[in-house]
Short mmCIF file of C-alpha atoms in Angstrom, two decimals:
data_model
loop_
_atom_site.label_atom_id
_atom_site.label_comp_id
_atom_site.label_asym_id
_atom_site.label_seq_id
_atom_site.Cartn_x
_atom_site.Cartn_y
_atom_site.Cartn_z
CA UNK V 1 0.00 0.00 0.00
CA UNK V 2 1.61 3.20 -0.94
CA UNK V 3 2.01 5.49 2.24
CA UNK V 4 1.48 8.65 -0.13
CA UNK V 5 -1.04 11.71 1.32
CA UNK V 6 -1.39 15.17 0.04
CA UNK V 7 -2.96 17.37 2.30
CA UNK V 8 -4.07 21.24 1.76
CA UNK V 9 -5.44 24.20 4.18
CA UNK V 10 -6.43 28.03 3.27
CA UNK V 11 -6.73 30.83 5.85
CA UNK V 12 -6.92 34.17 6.41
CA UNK V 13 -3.11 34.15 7.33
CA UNK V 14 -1.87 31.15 5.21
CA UNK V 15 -2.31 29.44 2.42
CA UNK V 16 -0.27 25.87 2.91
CA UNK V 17 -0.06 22.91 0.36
CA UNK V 18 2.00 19.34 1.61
CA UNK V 19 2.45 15.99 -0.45
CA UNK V 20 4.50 13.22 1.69
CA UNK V 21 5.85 10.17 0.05
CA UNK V 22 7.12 8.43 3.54
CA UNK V 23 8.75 5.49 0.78
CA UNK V 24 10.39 7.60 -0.85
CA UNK V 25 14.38 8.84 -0.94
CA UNK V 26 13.91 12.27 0.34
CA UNK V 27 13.38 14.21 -2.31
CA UNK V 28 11.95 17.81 -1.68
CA UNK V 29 10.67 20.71 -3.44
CA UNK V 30 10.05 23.20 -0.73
CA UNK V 31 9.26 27.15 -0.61
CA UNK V 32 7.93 28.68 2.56
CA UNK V 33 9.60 32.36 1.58
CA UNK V 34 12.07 31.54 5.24
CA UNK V 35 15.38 30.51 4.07
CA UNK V 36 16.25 29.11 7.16
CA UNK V 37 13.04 27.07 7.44
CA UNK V 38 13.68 26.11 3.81
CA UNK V 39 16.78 24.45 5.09
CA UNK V 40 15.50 22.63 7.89
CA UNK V 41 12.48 21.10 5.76
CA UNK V 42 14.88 20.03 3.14
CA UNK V 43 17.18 18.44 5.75
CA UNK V 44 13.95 16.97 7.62
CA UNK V 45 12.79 15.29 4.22
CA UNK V 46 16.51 14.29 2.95
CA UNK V 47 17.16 12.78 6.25
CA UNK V 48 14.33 10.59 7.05
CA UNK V 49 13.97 9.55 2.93
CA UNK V 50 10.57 11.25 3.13
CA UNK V 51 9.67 12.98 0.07
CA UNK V 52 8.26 16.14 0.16
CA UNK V 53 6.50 18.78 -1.47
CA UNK V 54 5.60 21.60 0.51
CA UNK V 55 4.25 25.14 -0.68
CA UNK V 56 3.53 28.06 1.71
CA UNK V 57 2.82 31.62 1.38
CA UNK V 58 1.86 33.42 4.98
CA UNK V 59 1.51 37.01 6.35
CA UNK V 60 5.36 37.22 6.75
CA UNK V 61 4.62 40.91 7.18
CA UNK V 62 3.19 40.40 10.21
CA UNK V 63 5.94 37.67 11.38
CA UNK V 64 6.99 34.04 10.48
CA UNK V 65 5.04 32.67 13.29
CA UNK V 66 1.41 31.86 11.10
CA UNK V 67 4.03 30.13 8.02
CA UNK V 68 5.87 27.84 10.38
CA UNK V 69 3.35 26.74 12.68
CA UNK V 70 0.56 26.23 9.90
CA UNK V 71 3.31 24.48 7.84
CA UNK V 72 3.54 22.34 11.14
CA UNK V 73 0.26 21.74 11.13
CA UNK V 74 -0.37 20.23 7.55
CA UNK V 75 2.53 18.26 7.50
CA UNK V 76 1.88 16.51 10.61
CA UNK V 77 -1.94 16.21 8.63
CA UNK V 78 -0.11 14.82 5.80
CA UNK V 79 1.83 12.30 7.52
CA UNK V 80 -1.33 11.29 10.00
CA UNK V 81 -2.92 10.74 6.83
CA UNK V 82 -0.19 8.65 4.73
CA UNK V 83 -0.07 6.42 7.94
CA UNK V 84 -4.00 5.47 7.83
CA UNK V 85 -3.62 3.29 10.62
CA UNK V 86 -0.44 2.72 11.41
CA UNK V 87 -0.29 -1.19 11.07
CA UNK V 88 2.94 -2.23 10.43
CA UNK V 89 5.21 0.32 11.70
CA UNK V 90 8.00 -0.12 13.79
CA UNK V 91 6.55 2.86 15.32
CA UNK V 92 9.39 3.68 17.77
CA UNK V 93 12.70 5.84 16.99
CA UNK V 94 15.45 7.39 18.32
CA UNK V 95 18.52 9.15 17.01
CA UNK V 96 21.46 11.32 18.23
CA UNK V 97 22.77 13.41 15.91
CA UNK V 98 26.22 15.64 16.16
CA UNK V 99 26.66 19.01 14.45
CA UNK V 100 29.90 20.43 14.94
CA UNK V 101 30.19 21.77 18.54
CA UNK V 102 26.14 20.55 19.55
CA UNK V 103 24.64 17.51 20.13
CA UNK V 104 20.96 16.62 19.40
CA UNK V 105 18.51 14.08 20.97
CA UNK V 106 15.54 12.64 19.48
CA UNK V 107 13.24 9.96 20.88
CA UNK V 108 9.65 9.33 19.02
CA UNK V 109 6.85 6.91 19.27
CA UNK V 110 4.19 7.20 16.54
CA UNK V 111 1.52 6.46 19.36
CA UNK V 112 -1.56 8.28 18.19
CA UNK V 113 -0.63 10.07 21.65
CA UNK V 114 0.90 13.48 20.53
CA UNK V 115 3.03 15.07 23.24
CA UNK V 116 5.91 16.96 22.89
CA UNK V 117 9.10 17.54 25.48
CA UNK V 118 11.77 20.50 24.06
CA UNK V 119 14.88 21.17 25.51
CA UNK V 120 16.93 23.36 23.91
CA UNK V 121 18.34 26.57 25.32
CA UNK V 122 18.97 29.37 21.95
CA UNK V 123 21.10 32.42 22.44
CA UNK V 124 19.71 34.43 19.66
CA UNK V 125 16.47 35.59 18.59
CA UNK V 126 16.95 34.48 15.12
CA UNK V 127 18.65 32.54 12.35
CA UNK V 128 18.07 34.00 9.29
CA UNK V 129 14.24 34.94 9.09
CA UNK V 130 13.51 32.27 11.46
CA UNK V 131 12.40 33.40 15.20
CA UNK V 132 14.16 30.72 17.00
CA UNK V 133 11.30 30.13 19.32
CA UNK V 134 9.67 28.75 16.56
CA UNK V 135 11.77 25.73 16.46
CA UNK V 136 9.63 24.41 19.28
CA UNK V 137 6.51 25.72 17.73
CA UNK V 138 7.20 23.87 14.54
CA UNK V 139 7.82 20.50 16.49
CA UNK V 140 5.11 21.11 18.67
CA UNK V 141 2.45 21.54 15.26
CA UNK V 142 3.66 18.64 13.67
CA UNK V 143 3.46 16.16 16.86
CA UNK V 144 0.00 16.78 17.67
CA UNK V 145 -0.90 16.92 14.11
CA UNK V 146 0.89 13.43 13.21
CA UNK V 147 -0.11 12.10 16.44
CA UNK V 148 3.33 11.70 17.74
CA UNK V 149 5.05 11.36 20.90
CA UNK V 150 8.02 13.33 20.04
CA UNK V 151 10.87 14.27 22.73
CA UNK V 152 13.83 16.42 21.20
CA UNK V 153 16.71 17.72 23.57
CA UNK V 154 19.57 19.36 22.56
CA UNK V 155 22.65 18.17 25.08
CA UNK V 156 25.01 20.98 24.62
CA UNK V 157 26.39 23.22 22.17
CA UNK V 158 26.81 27.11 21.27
CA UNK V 159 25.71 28.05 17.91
CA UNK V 160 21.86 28.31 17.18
CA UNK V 161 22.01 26.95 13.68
CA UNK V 162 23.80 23.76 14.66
CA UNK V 163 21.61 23.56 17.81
CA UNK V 164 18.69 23.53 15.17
CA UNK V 165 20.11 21.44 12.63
CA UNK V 166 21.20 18.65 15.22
CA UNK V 167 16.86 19.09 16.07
CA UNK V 168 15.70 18.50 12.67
CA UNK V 169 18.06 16.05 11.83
CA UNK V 170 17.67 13.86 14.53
CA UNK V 171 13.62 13.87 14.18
CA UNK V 172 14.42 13.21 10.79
CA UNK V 173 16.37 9.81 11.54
CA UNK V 174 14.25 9.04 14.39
CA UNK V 175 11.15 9.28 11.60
CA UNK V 176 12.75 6.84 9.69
CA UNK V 177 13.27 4.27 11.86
CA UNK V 178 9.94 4.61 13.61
CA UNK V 179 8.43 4.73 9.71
CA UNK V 180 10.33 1.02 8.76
CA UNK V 181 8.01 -1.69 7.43
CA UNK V 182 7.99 -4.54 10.09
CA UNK V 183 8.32 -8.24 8.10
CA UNK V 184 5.28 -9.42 9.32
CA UNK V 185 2.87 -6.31 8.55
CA UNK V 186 1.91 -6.54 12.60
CA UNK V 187 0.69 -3.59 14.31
CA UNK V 188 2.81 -2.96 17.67
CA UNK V 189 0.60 -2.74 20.21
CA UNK V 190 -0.58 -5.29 22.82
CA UNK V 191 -3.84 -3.64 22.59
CA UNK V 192 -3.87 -4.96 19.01
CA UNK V 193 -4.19 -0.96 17.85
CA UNK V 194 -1.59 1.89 17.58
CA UNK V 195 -4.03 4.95 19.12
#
């Protein structure tokens, strides 16, 4: 069954289109109009081999909060929806991922539970475009909209970007091990359902 889901929302502040192809090799095509965020996505989806299409246009005016938390939103729709109902997942991951001088943590289960624990400590107010605050606010979107009990710590390190990086990265690897096919198409659950 092909774990493919497009996935599409319109407001007054955004207007945000997603395709995930969570079999695929990571292939992206992303534009949000934040170069930073931009980067991240593109690691994200090169990363965890999820391809992904994502198109967003916001009230950047105003600030990037509305882009990256909406953007947040519909992928974490996109992927809730790719997964149906999540039979045959290995459904756990984990990952630690270095960047230079900083050290990220990720540990996920795709539980149907969405939670999310975030500890990272920024210096600056921004990379790029990016309000680092949104960092959290991006995770934060995407678990509860995936359905995802996602926990993402960053152990030490000094500069914001590689603080951030480590982040997406290691959700990105975690992903991808939680995403794996089992052998025997068996949901993991005693319960008999992943929810």
């Amino acid at each position: 069954m092909d774990r493919i889901a497009t996935v599409s929302r319109q407001t007054k502040e955004t207007q945000i289109a997603v395709t995930v192809n969570l079999d695929g090799s990571g292939k992206s095509n992303i534009s949000t109009k934040i170069g930073f965020f931009d980067h991240m996505l593109t690691a994200f989806s090169a990363h965890s081999g999820v391809d992904m299409q994502i198109q967003a246009t916001g009230d950047l005016y105003v600030d990037c909060h509305h882009t990256i938390e909406d953007t947040g939103i519909v992928l974490g729709q996109a992927f809730a929806k790719a997964l149906d109902d999540k039979s045959g997942i290995t459904r756990y991951g984990h990952a630690m991922i270095p960047m230079d001088e900083a050290l990220g943590v990720c540990a996920l289960d795709i539980s149907g539970r969405p939670y999310l624990v975030f500890d990272c400590k920024f210096t600056s107010d921004r990379m790029g475009e990016m309000d680092t605050q949104m960092v959290e606010e991006f995770f934060r979107a995407f678990a509860f909209h995936a359905g995802i009990t996602l926990h993402l710590n960053v152990l030490y390190g000094q500069n914001d970007h590689h603080k951030a990086e480590a982040l997406f990265k290691a959700a990105a690897h975690a992903l991808q091990d939680a995403l794996f096919r089992r052998v025997d198409g068996s949901t993991l659950s005693t319960k008999g359902s992943i929810d």
